[in-house]
JSON list of C-alpha atoms in Angstrom, two decimals:
[
{"chain": "A", "resi": 3, "resn": "UNK", "atom": "CA", "xyz": [34.73, 53.44, -35.82]},
{"chain": "A", "resi": 4, "resn": "UNK", "atom": "CA", "xyz": [33.79, 50.06, -36.07]},
{"chain": "A", "resi": 5, "resn": "UNK", "atom": "CA", "xyz": [36.37, 49.14, -33.85]},
{"chain": "A", "resi": 6, "resn": "UNK", "atom": "CA", "xyz": [35.19, 51.29, -30.64]},
{"chain": "A", "resi": 7, "resn": "UNK", "atom": "CA", "xyz": [31.96, 50.07, -30.88]},
{"chain": "A", "resi": 8, "resn": "UNK", "atom": "CA", "xyz": [32.11, 46.23, -31.00]},
{"chain": "A", "resi": 9, "resn": "UNK", "atom": "CA", "xyz": [34.96, 45.65, -28.74]},
{"chain": "A", "resi": 10, "resn": "UNK", "atom": "CA", "xyz": [37.85, 46.12, -31.38]},
{"chain": "A", "resi": 11, "resn": "UNK", "atom": "CA", "xyz": [36.34, 43.72, -33.49]},
{"chain": "A", "resi": 12, "resn": "UNK", "atom": "CA", "xyz": [34.76, 44.78, -37.34]},
{"chain": "A", "resi": 13, "resn": "UNK", "atom": "CA", "xyz": [31.26, 43.31, -37.71]},
{"chain": "A", "resi": 14, "resn": "UNK", "atom": "CA", "xyz": [31.69, 40.34, -40.65]},
{"chain": "A", "resi": 15, "resn": "UNK", "atom": "CA", "xyz": [29.33, 40.70, -43.08]},
{"chain": "A", "resi": 16, "resn": "UNK", "atom": "CA", "xyz": [27.05, 37.32, -43.91]},
{"chain": "A", "resi": 17, "resn": "UNK", "atom": "CA", "xyz": [28.04, 35.21, -46.62]},
{"chain": "A", "resi": 18, "resn": "UNK", "atom": "CA", "xyz": [25.06, 34.62, -49.02]},
{"chain": "A", "resi": 19, "resn": "UNK", "atom": "CA", "xyz": [24.22, 31.32, -47.39]},
{"chain": "A", "resi": 20, "resn": "UNK", "atom": "CA", "xyz": [23.52, 32.81, -44.21]},
{"chain": "A", "resi": 21, "resn": "UNK", "atom": "CA", "xyz": [21.60, 35.28, -45.60]},
{"chain": "A", "resi": 22, "resn": "UNK", "atom": "CA", "xyz": [19.22, 33.01, -47.20]},
{"chain": "A", "resi": 23, "resn": "UNK", "atom": "CA", "xyz": [18.86, 31.03, -44.07]},
{"chain": "A", "resi": 24, "resn": "UNK", "atom": "CA", "xyz": [17.79, 33.86, -42.09]},
{"chain": "A", "resi": 25, "resn": "UNK", "atom": "CA", "xyz": [15.67, 35.22, -45.26]},
{"chain": "A", "resi": 26, "resn": "UNK", "atom": "CA", "xyz": [11.73, 34.01, -45.68]},
{"chain": "A", "resi": 27, "resn": "UNK", "atom": "CA", "xyz": [9.98, 35.64, -48.94]},
{"chain": "A", "resi": 28, "resn": "UNK", "atom": "CA", "xyz": [6.42, 35.62, -49.05]},
{"chain": "A", "resi": 29, "resn": "UNK", "atom": "CA", "xyz": [5.04, 35.92, -52.29]},
{"chain": "A", "resi": 30, "resn": "UNK", "atom": "CA", "xyz": [0.73, 37.50, -52.39]},
{"chain": "A", "resi": 31, "resn": "UNK", "atom": "CA", "xyz": [-0.44, 36.91, -55.56]},
{"chain": "A", "resi": 32, "resn": "UNK", "atom": "CA", "xyz": [-3.96, 35.82, -56.81]},
{"chain": "A", "resi": 33, "resn": "UNK", "atom": "CA", "xyz": [-2.65, 33.08, -59.29]},
{"chain": "A", "resi": 34, "resn": "UNK", "atom": "CA", "xyz": [0.31, 31.37, -57.64]},
{"chain": "A", "resi": 35, "resn": "UNK", "atom": "CA", "xyz": [3.78, 32.10, -59.28]},
{"chain": "A", "resi": 36, "resn": "UNK", "atom": "CA", "xyz": [4.87, 28.02, -59.54]},
{"chain": "A", "resi": 37, "resn": "UNK", "atom": "CA", "xyz": [7.76, 28.19, -61.02]},
{"chain": "A", "resi": 38, "resn": "UNK", "atom": "CA", "xyz": [8.86, 31.69, -59.33]},
{"chain": "A", "resi": 39, "resn": "UNK", "atom": "CA", "xyz": [8.49, 29.24, -55.94]},
{"chain": "A", "resi": 40, "resn": "UNK", "atom": "CA", "xyz": [9.99, 26.56, -57.00]},
{"chain": "A", "resi": 41, "resn": "UNK", "atom": "CA", "xyz": [13.23, 28.22, -58.04]},
{"chain": "A", "resi": 42, "resn": "UNK", "atom": "CA", "xyz": [13.71, 30.15, -54.87]},
{"chain": "A", "resi": 43, "resn": "UNK", "atom": "CA", "xyz": [13.24, 27.13, -53.34]},
{"chain": "A", "resi": 44, "resn": "UNK", "atom": "CA", "xyz": [15.67, 25.23, -55.74]},
{"chain": "A", "resi": 45, "resn": "UNK", "atom": "CA", "xyz": [18.25, 28.19, -54.54]},
{"chain": "A", "resi": 46, "resn": "UNK", "atom": "CA", "xyz": [17.95, 28.22, -50.88]},
{"chain": "A", "resi": 47, "resn": "UNK", "atom": "CA", "xyz": [15.04, 30.79, -50.31]},
{"chain": "A", "resi": 48, "resn": "UNK", "atom": "CA", "xyz": [12.47, 29.78, -47.74]},
{"chain": "A", "resi": 49, "resn": "UNK", "atom": "CA", "xyz": [9.45, 31.20, -49.23]},
{"chain": "A", "resi": 50, "resn": "UNK", "atom": "CA", "xyz": [5.37, 31.59, -48.31]},
{"chain": "A", "resi": 51, "resn": "UNK", "atom": "CA", "xyz": [2.47, 31.97, -50.67]},
{"chain": "A", "resi": 52, "resn": "UNK", "atom": "CA", "xyz": [-1.16, 34.01, -49.81]},
{"chain": "A", "resi": 53, "resn": "UNK", "atom": "CA", "xyz": [-3.57, 34.80, -52.75]},
{"chain": "A", "resi": 54, "resn": "UNK", "atom": "CA", "xyz": [-4.73, 37.50, -50.39]},
{"chain": "A", "resi": 55, "resn": "UNK", "atom": "CA", "xyz": [-3.61, 39.11, -47.16]},
{"chain": "A", "resi": 56, "resn": "UNK", "atom": "CA", "xyz": [-6.33, 39.14, -45.03]},
{"chain": "A", "resi": 57, "resn": "UNK", "atom": "CA", "xyz": [-4.56, 40.82, -41.84]},
{"chain": "A", "resi": 58, "resn": "UNK", "atom": "CA", "xyz": [-1.65, 42.30, -41.07]},
{"chain": "A", "resi": 59, "resn": "UNK", "atom": "CA", "xyz": [-1.25, 40.05, -38.02]},
{"chain": "A", "resi": 60, "resn": "UNK", "atom": "CA", "xyz": [-1.07, 37.38, -40.59]},
{"chain": "A", "resi": 61, "resn": "UNK", "atom": "CA", "xyz": [1.81, 34.75, -39.36]},
{"chain": "A", "resi": 62, "resn": "UNK", "atom": "CA", "xyz": [3.48, 34.24, -42.78]},
{"chain": "A", "resi": 63, "resn": "UNK", "atom": "CA", "xyz": [3.88, 38.30, -43.18]},
{"chain": "A", "resi": 64, "resn": "UNK", "atom": "CA", "xyz": [5.22, 38.19, -39.55]},
{"chain": "A", "resi": 65, "resn": "UNK", "atom": "CA", "xyz": [7.45, 35.81, -40.06]},
{"chain": "A", "resi": 66, "resn": "UNK", "atom": "CA", "xyz": [8.71, 37.58, -43.56]},
{"chain": "A", "resi": 67, "resn": "UNK", "atom": "CA", "xyz": [11.43, 39.85, -44.23]},
{"chain": "A", "resi": 68, "resn": "UNK", "atom": "CA", "xyz": [10.72, 40.32, -47.92]},
{"chain": "A", "resi": 69, "resn": "UNK", "atom": "CA", "xyz": [6.99, 40.48, -49.38]},
{"chain": "A", "resi": 70, "resn": "UNK", "atom": "CA", "xyz": [6.55, 40.33, -53.65]},
{"chain": "A", "resi": 71, "resn": "UNK", "atom": "CA", "xyz": [3.34, 41.83, -54.16]},
{"chain": "A", "resi": 72, "resn": "UNK", "atom": "CA", "xyz": [1.11, 41.65, -57.22]},
{"chain": "A", "resi": 73, "resn": "UNK", "atom": "CA", "xyz": [-0.59, 45.09, -57.95]},
{"chain": "A", "resi": 74, "resn": "UNK", "atom": "CA", "xyz": [-3.36, 43.36, -59.33]},
{"chain": "A", "resi": 75, "resn": "UNK", "atom": "CA", "xyz": [-5.85, 40.71, -58.09]},
{"chain": "A", "resi": 76, "resn": "UNK", "atom": "CA", "xyz": [-5.29, 41.42, -53.82]},
{"chain": "A", "resi": 77, "resn": "UNK", "atom": "CA", "xyz": [-5.83, 43.78, -51.74]},
{"chain": "A", "resi": 78, "resn": "UNK", "atom": "CA", "xyz": [-9.90, 42.65, -51.48]},
{"chain": "A", "resi": 79, "resn": "UNK", "atom": "CA", "xyz": [-9.88, 41.20, -48.14]},
{"chain": "A", "resi": 80, "resn": "UNK", "atom": "CA", "xyz": [-8.70, 43.97, -46.38]},
{"chain": "A", "resi": 81, "resn": "UNK", "atom": "CA", "xyz": [-11.05, 46.28, -48.49]},
{"chain": "A", "resi": 82, "resn": "UNK", "atom": "CA", "xyz": [-8.09, 48.22, -50.50]},
{"chain": "A", "resi": 83, "resn": "UNK", "atom": "CA", "xyz": [-8.18, 48.60, -54.08]},
{"chain": "A", "resi": 84, "resn": "UNK", "atom": "CA", "xyz": [-5.12, 46.52, -55.04]},
{"chain": "A", "resi": 85, "resn": "UNK", "atom": "CA", "xyz": [-1.74, 45.39, -54.40]},
{"chain": "A", "resi": 86, "resn": "UNK", "atom": "CA", "xyz": [-0.66, 49.23, -53.77]},
{"chain": "A", "resi": 87, "resn": "UNK", "atom": "CA", "xyz": [-2.91, 49.53, -50.69]},
{"chain": "A", "resi": 88, "resn": "UNK", "atom": "CA", "xyz": [-1.55, 46.86, -49.09]},
{"chain": "A", "resi": 89, "resn": "UNK", "atom": "CA", "xyz": [2.13, 48.12, -49.61]},
{"chain": "A", "resi": 90, "resn": "UNK", "atom": "CA", "xyz": [1.02, 50.82, -47.83]},
{"chain": "A", "resi": 91, "resn": "UNK", "atom": "CA", "xyz": [-0.80, 49.00, -44.78]},
{"chain": "A", "resi": 92, "resn": "UNK", "atom": "CA", "xyz": [2.31, 46.74, -44.96]},
{"chain": "A", "resi": 93, "resn": "UNK", "atom": "CA", "xyz": [4.99, 49.95, -44.69]},
{"chain": "A", "resi": 94, "resn": "UNK", "atom": "CA", "xyz": [3.02, 51.62, -41.97]},
{"chain": "A", "resi": 95, "resn": "UNK", "atom": "CA", "xyz": [3.28, 48.59, -39.44]},
{"chain": "A", "resi": 96, "resn": "UNK", "atom": "CA", "xyz": [6.13, 46.73, -40.32]},
{"chain": "A", "resi": 97, "resn": "UNK", "atom": "CA", "xyz": [8.92, 49.69, -42.36]},
{"chain": "A", "resi": 98, "resn": "UNK", "atom": "CA", "xyz": [11.76, 47.24, -42.10]},
{"chain": "A", "resi": 99, "resn": "UNK", "atom": "CA", "xyz": [10.10, 44.63, -44.60]},
{"chain": "A", "resi": 100, "resn": "UNK", "atom": "CA", "xyz": [11.15, 45.09, -47.65]},
{"chain": "A", "resi": 101, "resn": "UNK", "atom": "CA", "xyz": [8.87, 45.33, -50.80]},
{"chain": "A", "resi": 102, "resn": "UNK", "atom": "CA", "xyz": [8.81, 44.21, -54.04]},
{"chain": "A", "resi": 103, "resn": "UNK", "atom": "CA", "xyz": [5.99, 45.19, -56.13]},
{"chain": "A", "resi": 104, "resn": "UNK", "atom": "CA", "xyz": [5.31, 43.60, -59.76]},
{"chain": "A", "resi": 105, "resn": "UNK", "atom": "CA", "xyz": [2.61, 43.55, -62.37]},
{"chain": "A", "resi": 106, "resn": "UNK", "atom": "CA", "xyz": [1.89, 42.15, -65.67]},
{"chain": "A", "resi": 107, "resn": "UNK", "atom": "CA", "xyz": [-0.32, 45.00, -66.91]},
{"chain": "A", "resi": 108, "resn": "UNK", "atom": "CA", "xyz": [1.77, 47.44, -69.04]},
{"chain": "A", "resi": 109, "resn": "UNK", "atom": "CA", "xyz": [-0.56, 50.12, -68.92]},
{"chain": "A", "resi": 110, "resn": "UNK", "atom": "CA", "xyz": [-0.71, 50.02, -65.19]},
{"chain": "A", "resi": 111, "resn": "UNK", "atom": "CA", "xyz": [2.01, 52.50, -64.19]},
{"chain": "A", "resi": 112, "resn": "UNK", "atom": "CA", "xyz": [4.24, 51.10, -61.26]},
{"chain": "A", "resi": 113, "resn": "UNK", "atom": "CA", "xyz": [6.84, 53.45, -61.55]},
{"chain": "A", "resi": 114, "resn": "UNK", "atom": "CA", "xyz": [5.52, 56.31, -60.62]},
{"chain": "A", "resi": 115, "resn": "UNK", "atom": "CA", "xyz": [7.09, 58.75, -58.55]},
{"chain": "A", "resi": 116, "resn": "UNK", "atom": "CA", "xyz": [4.27, 58.47, -55.95]},
{"chain": "A", "resi": 117, "resn": "UNK", "atom": "CA", "xyz": [5.30, 55.29, -55.10]},
{"chain": "A", "resi": 118, "resn": "UNK", "atom": "CA", "xyz": [8.53, 55.95, -53.32]},
{"chain": "A", "resi": 119, "resn": "UNK", "atom": "CA", "xyz": [7.45, 53.78, -50.18]},
{"chain": "A", "resi": 120, "resn": "UNK", "atom": "CA", "xyz": [8.07, 50.85, -52.53]},
{"chain": "A", "resi": 121, "resn": "UNK", "atom": "CA", "xyz": [11.77, 49.35, -52.24]},
{"chain": "A", "resi": 122, "resn": "UNK", "atom": "CA", "xyz": [11.58, 47.50, -55.68]},
{"chain": "A", "resi": 123, "resn": "UNK", "atom": "CA", "xyz": [9.40, 47.71, -58.85]},
{"chain": "A", "resi": 124, "resn": "UNK", "atom": "CA", "xyz": [9.21, 44.59, -61.56]},
{"chain": "A", "resi": 125, "resn": "UNK", "atom": "CA", "xyz": [7.29, 44.04, -64.33]},
{"chain": "A", "resi": 126, "resn": "UNK", "atom": "CA", "xyz": [6.28, 40.10, -64.57]},
{"chain": "A", "resi": 127, "resn": "UNK", "atom": "CA", "xyz": [8.32, 38.90, -67.69]},
{"chain": "A", "resi": 128, "resn": "UNK", "atom": "CA", "xyz": [8.71, 35.04, -68.60]},
{"chain": "A", "resi": 129, "resn": "UNK", "atom": "CA", "xyz": [12.42, 35.60, -67.09]},
{"chain": "A", "resi": 130, "resn": "UNK", "atom": "CA", "xyz": [12.76, 34.73, -63.49]},
{"chain": "A", "resi": 131, "resn": "UNK", "atom": "CA", "xyz": [15.93, 36.49, -63.27]},
{"chain": "A", "resi": 132, "resn": "UNK", "atom": "CA", "xyz": [15.27, 39.98, -62.26]},
{"chain": "A", "resi": 133, "resn": "UNK", "atom": "CA", "xyz": [12.87, 38.46, -59.44]},
{"chain": "A", "resi": 134, "resn": "UNK", "atom": "CA", "xyz": [16.02, 36.63, -58.12]},
{"chain": "A", "resi": 135, "resn": "UNK", "atom": "CA", "xyz": [18.44, 39.19, -58.28]},
{"chain": "A", "resi": 136, "resn": "UNK", "atom": "CA", "xyz": [15.69, 41.69, -56.52]},
{"chain": "A", "resi": 137, "resn": "UNK", "atom": "CA", "xyz": [15.44, 39.38, -53.90]},
{"chain": "A", "resi": 138, "resn": "UNK", "atom": "CA", "xyz": [19.57, 39.00, -53.53]},
{"chain": "A", "resi": 139, "resn": "UNK", "atom": "CA", "xyz": [19.52, 42.67, -53.46]},
{"chain": "A", "resi": 140, "resn": "UNK", "atom": "CA", "xyz": [16.91, 43.30, -50.80]},
{"chain": "A", "resi": 141, "resn": "UNK", "atom": "CA", "xyz": [18.00, 40.38, -48.57]},
{"chain": "A", "resi": 142, "resn": "UNK", "atom": "CA", "xyz": [21.62, 41.83, -48.10]},
{"chain": "A", "resi": 143, "resn": "UNK", "atom": "CA", "xyz": [19.77, 45.41, -47.40]},
{"chain": "A", "resi": 144, "resn": "UNK", "atom": "CA", "xyz": [17.88, 43.91, -44.85]},
{"chain": "A", "resi": 145, "resn": "UNK", "atom": "CA", "xyz": [21.04, 42.13, -43.16]},
{"chain": "A", "resi": 146, "resn": "UNK", "atom": "CA", "xyz": [24.20, 44.10, -43.76]},
{"chain": "A", "resi": 147, "resn": "UNK", "atom": "CA", "xyz": [24.93, 46.82, -41.21]},
{"chain": "A", "resi": 148, "resn": "UNK", "atom": "CA", "xyz": [26.32, 49.49, -44.16]},
{"chain": "A", "resi": 149, "resn": "UNK", "atom": "CA", "xyz": [23.79, 48.69, -46.66]},
{"chain": "A", "resi": 150, "resn": "UNK", "atom": "CA", "xyz": [21.05, 48.92, -44.26]},
{"chain": "A", "resi": 151, "resn": "UNK", "atom": "CA", "xyz": [22.16, 52.16, -43.04]},
{"chain": "A", "resi": 152, "resn": "UNK", "atom": "CA", "xyz": [22.36, 53.55, -46.71]},
{"chain": "A", "resi": 153, "resn": "UNK", "atom": "CA", "xyz": [19.09, 52.20, -47.40]},
{"chain": "A", "resi": 154, "resn": "UNK", "atom": "CA", "xyz": [17.54, 53.64, -44.41]},
{"chain": "A", "resi": 155, "resn": "UNK", "atom": "CA", "xyz": [19.05, 57.06, -45.35]},
{"chain": "A", "resi": 156, "resn": "UNK", "atom": "CA", "xyz": [18.05, 57.12, -48.87]},
{"chain": "A", "resi": 157, "resn": "UNK", "atom": "CA", "xyz": [14.11, 55.73, -47.17]},
{"chain": "A", "resi": 158, "resn": "UNK", "atom": "CA", "xyz": [14.45, 58.91, -44.54]},
{"chain": "A", "resi": 159, "resn": "UNK", "atom": "CA", "xyz": [15.97, 61.44, -46.83]},
{"chain": "A", "resi": 160, "resn": "UNK", "atom": "CA", "xyz": [13.39, 63.36, -47.19]},
{"chain": "A", "resi": 161, "resn": "UNK", "atom": "CA", "xyz": [12.40, 64.14, -43.34]},
{"chain": "A", "resi": 162, "resn": "UNK", "atom": "CA", "xyz": [15.93, 64.58, -42.49]},
{"chain": "A", "resi": 163, "resn": "UNK", "atom": "CA", "xyz": [16.04, 67.91, -44.80]},
{"chain": "A", "resi": 164, "resn": "UNK", "atom": "CA", "xyz": [19.28, 69.83, -44.55]},
{"chain": "A", "resi": 165, "resn": "UNK", "atom": "CA", "xyz": [20.12, 68.04, -41.26]},
{"chain": "A", "resi": 166, "resn": "UNK", "atom": "CA", "xyz": [22.93, 66.36, -42.16]},
{"chain": "A", "resi": 167, "resn": "UNK", "atom": "CA", "xyz": [24.63, 63.92, -45.23]},
{"chain": "A", "resi": 168, "resn": "UNK", "atom": "CA", "xyz": [25.25, 60.27, -45.43]},
{"chain": "A", "resi": 169, "resn": "UNK", "atom": "CA", "xyz": [28.67, 60.31, -43.85]},
{"chain": "A", "resi": 170, "resn": "UNK", "atom": "CA", "xyz": [27.01, 62.46, -40.74]},
{"chain": "A", "resi": 171, "resn": "UNK", "atom": "CA", "xyz": [24.11, 60.29, -40.48]},
{"chain": "A", "resi": 172, "resn": "UNK", "atom": "CA", "xyz": [26.14, 56.89, -40.34]},
{"chain": "A", "resi": 173, "resn": "UNK", "atom": "CA", "xyz": [28.61, 58.19, -37.61]},
{"chain": "A", "resi": 174, "resn": "UNK", "atom": "CA", "xyz": [25.82, 59.51, -35.45]},
{"chain": "A", "resi": 175, "resn": "UNK", "atom": "CA", "xyz": [24.28, 55.94, -36.01]},
{"chain": "A", "resi": 176, "resn": "UNK", "atom": "CA", "xyz": [27.30, 54.12, -34.86]},
{"chain": "A", "resi": 177, "resn": "UNK", "atom": "CA", "xyz": [27.81, 56.47, -32.06]},
{"chain": "A", "resi": 178, "resn": "UNK", "atom": "CA", "xyz": [24.22, 55.56, -30.79]},
{"chain": "A", "resi": 179, "resn": "UNK", "atom": "CA", "xyz": [24.92, 51.95, -30.10]},
{"chain": "A", "resi": 180, "resn": "UNK", "atom": "CA", "xyz": [24.55, 51.22, -26.41]},
{"chain": "A", "resi": 181, "resn": "UNK", "atom": "CA", "xyz": [26.12, 48.37, -24.91]},
{"chain": "A", "resi": 182, "resn": "UNK", "atom": "CA", "xyz": [25.73, 46.27, -28.34]},
{"chain": "A", "resi": 183, "resn": "UNK", "atom": "CA", "xyz": [22.11, 47.51, -28.94]},
{"chain": "A", "resi": 184, "resn": "UNK", "atom": "CA", "xyz": [21.05, 50.69, -30.89]},
{"chain": "A", "resi": 185, "resn": "UNK", "atom": "CA", "xyz": [19.60, 52.90, -28.79]},
{"chain": "A", "resi": 186, "resn": "UNK", "atom": "CA", "xyz": [16.98, 55.46, -30.33]},
{"chain": "A", "resi": 187, "resn": "UNK", "atom": "CA", "xyz": [17.01, 58.14, -27.80]},
{"chain": "A", "resi": 188, "resn": "UNK", "atom": "CA", "xyz": [20.95, 58.35, -28.20]},
{"chain": "A", "resi": 189, "resn": "UNK", "atom": "CA", "xyz": [20.37, 58.87, -32.02]},
{"chain": "A", "resi": 190, "resn": "UNK", "atom": "CA", "xyz": [17.78, 62.11, -31.34]},
{"chain": "A", "resi": 191, "resn": "UNK", "atom": "CA", "xyz": [20.47, 63.48, -29.30]},
{"chain": "A", "resi": 192, "resn": "UNK", "atom": "CA", "xyz": [23.57, 62.88, -31.67]},
{"chain": "A", "resi": 193, "resn": "UNK", "atom": "CA", "xyz": [21.33, 63.57, -34.54]},
{"chain": "A", "resi": 194, "resn": "UNK", "atom": "CA", "xyz": [19.22, 66.06, -33.46]},
{"chain": "A", "resi": 195, "resn": "UNK", "atom": "CA", "xyz": [15.90, 64.53, -35.02]},
{"chain": "A", "resi": 196, "resn": "UNK", "atom": "CA", "xyz": [12.54, 63.54, -34.56]},
{"chain": "A", "resi": 197, "resn": "UNK", "atom": "CA", "xyz": [11.38, 60.27, -32.28]},
{"chain": "A", "resi": 198, "resn": "UNK", "atom": "CA", "xyz": [9.72, 59.35, -35.22]},
{"chain": "A", "resi": 199, "resn": "UNK", "atom": "CA", "xyz": [12.32, 59.54, -37.63]},
{"chain": "A", "resi": 200, "resn": "UNK", "atom": "CA", "xyz": [14.75, 57.51, -34.84]},
{"chain": "A", "resi": 201, "resn": "UNK", "atom": "CA", "xyz": [11.83, 55.29, -34.27]},
{"chain": "A", "resi": 202, "resn": "UNK", "atom": "CA", "xyz": [11.92, 54.00, -38.31]},
{"chain": "A", "resi": 203, "resn": "UNK", "atom": "CA", "xyz": [15.66, 53.98, -38.20]},
{"chain": "A", "resi": 204, "resn": "UNK", "atom": "CA", "xyz": [15.79, 51.20, -35.27]},
{"chain": "A", "resi": 205, "resn": "UNK", "atom": "CA", "xyz": [13.06, 49.28, -37.22]},
{"chain": "A", "resi": 206, "resn": "UNK", "atom": "CA", "xyz": [15.36, 49.29, -40.07]},
{"chain": "A", "resi": 207, "resn": "UNK", "atom": "CA", "xyz": [18.49, 48.16, -38.62]},
{"chain": "A", "resi": 208, "resn": "UNK", "atom": "CA", "xyz": [17.32, 46.03, -35.68]},
{"chain": "A", "resi": 209, "resn": "UNK", "atom": "CA", "xyz": [17.76, 42.97, -37.51]},
{"chain": "A", "resi": 210, "resn": "UNK", "atom": "CA", "xyz": [21.13, 43.63, -39.23]},
{"chain": "A", "resi": 211, "resn": "UNK", "atom": "CA", "xyz": [22.70, 44.36, -35.39]},
{"chain": "A", "resi": 212, "resn": "UNK", "atom": "CA", "xyz": [21.19, 40.71, -35.08]},
{"chain": "A", "resi": 213, "resn": "UNK", "atom": "CA", "xyz": [24.21, 39.32, -36.56]}
]
């Protein structure tokens, strides 16, 4: 399939170093996680920090592909109750951004099924390894064609209903590449989905096609 779409060449997967160079991580926490930011910097991840988000147009948010949000102590600037409110607002405006939600409060249930739009959920703990692994996973999902399609199918599965399985979804997505770009109108016709679903998919795969 890729041979026909990409002019006889399958797209080469990005190296870990290339992914790091293209990725910016934003941490939103009322207390700056200095050790985490230092580790990310040492490992080659560019990262920003905000103690709260006061605008969905904030440059640090717009420039980041991965957003780590503490569920407690943030959201006041936009008058939402907590980090969960920020997640909803960010995802509505930027569905392509990957969001990692974390908490240090054991009684706070951040693993509820109601949080399906969160990409990764973590408990704040002494070890920073889970954060780094989560960021690596989210970055790979952002800049890999295959992983992006798997991620998109999982996120849109509820809206697709019984229309198609993943293999059909992937085939229709690949057939909707026109002149080197992904065409959501073509996907609507080939897959028989709504324009809203195609628009969401367009946001999710834009970075993956940038190469």
